[in-house]
Steps between C-alpha positions, in 0.01 A plus 500: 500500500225537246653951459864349437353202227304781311826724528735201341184410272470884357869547483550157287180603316632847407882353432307273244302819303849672500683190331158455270526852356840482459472188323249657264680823442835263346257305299354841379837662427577174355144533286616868385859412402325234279304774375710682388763277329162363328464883395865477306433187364205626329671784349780313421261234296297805383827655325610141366143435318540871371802434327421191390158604334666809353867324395401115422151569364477349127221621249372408168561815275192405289305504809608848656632804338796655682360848502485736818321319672473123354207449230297189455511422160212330298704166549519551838125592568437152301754356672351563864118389365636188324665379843150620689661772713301775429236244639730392821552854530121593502406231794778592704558906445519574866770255596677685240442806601569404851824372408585862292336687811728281759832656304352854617513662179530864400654511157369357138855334520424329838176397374704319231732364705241375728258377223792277378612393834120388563544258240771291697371583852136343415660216222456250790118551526252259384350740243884550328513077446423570167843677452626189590284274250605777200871505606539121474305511162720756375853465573611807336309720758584509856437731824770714394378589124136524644502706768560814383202478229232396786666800748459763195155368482437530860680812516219637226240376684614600845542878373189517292298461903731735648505797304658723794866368389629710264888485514 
């Protein structure tokens, strides 16, 4: 009796591991098809910020000169110390950086493009409130007319510790 209960015991016991690894491999193909419709919807937001930092993107042509590449003027450079960025900037270089780095840059043109985007990827951060505080204060100037100003300066900055990108 006690042969044939560990026979029905092992066969229930080994019915269960089959239906628990089967269980596990749907949730896991489950898991990867998540993956990888994550995957397009990250280079589907990825293309939409592009275009919208390249096409929508709003500067102050006393603050940048539209030479090959974009030029801080003298009014801009006063511009980003009178608002404290170049300060902001200095305390928080690396999440800058990271933020440029994250886009996987090869190009002066990416580095841009990045630079700018890093702008409105970090605005919600504690250490861009005072974006906020200077937008409200000064109705005429908004993310938009900003951004591209602050990216040119983190471009400058950004490619002035990486020498190695030259295009």
């Amino acid at each position: 009796m006690s042969l044939s209960l560990f026979n029905i015991i092992s066969t229930l016991g080994i019915v269960a591991i089959l239906t628990a690894f089967l269980y596990v491999g749907k949730k896991l193909q489950i898991l990867e098809s998540m993956d990888e419709c994550m995957r397009k919807i990250k280079t589907n937001v990825n293309v939409i910020t592009l275009y919208l930092t390249r096409h929508h993107a709003q500067f102050n042509p006393s603050e940048l000169q539209t030479l090959s590449p974009f030029q801080l003027t003298p009014t801009g450079e006063d511009f980003i110390k009178s608002i404290g960025f170049d300060t902001v900037f200095a305390q928080h270089e690396s999440d800058f950086f990271a933020f440029v780095d994250s886009e996987q840059v090869r190009l002066k043109y990416d580095v841009e493009t990045a630079a700018i985007k890093s702008i409105y990827g970090l605005y919600e951060k504690p250490f861009m409130e005072f974006l906020k505080i200077f937008f409200y204060n000064h109705p005429d100037r908004n993310l938009e007319n900003t951004a591209s100003t602050l990216g040119v300066y983190v471009r400058d900055k950004y490619l002035a510790k990486h020498p190695g990108i030259t295009q």
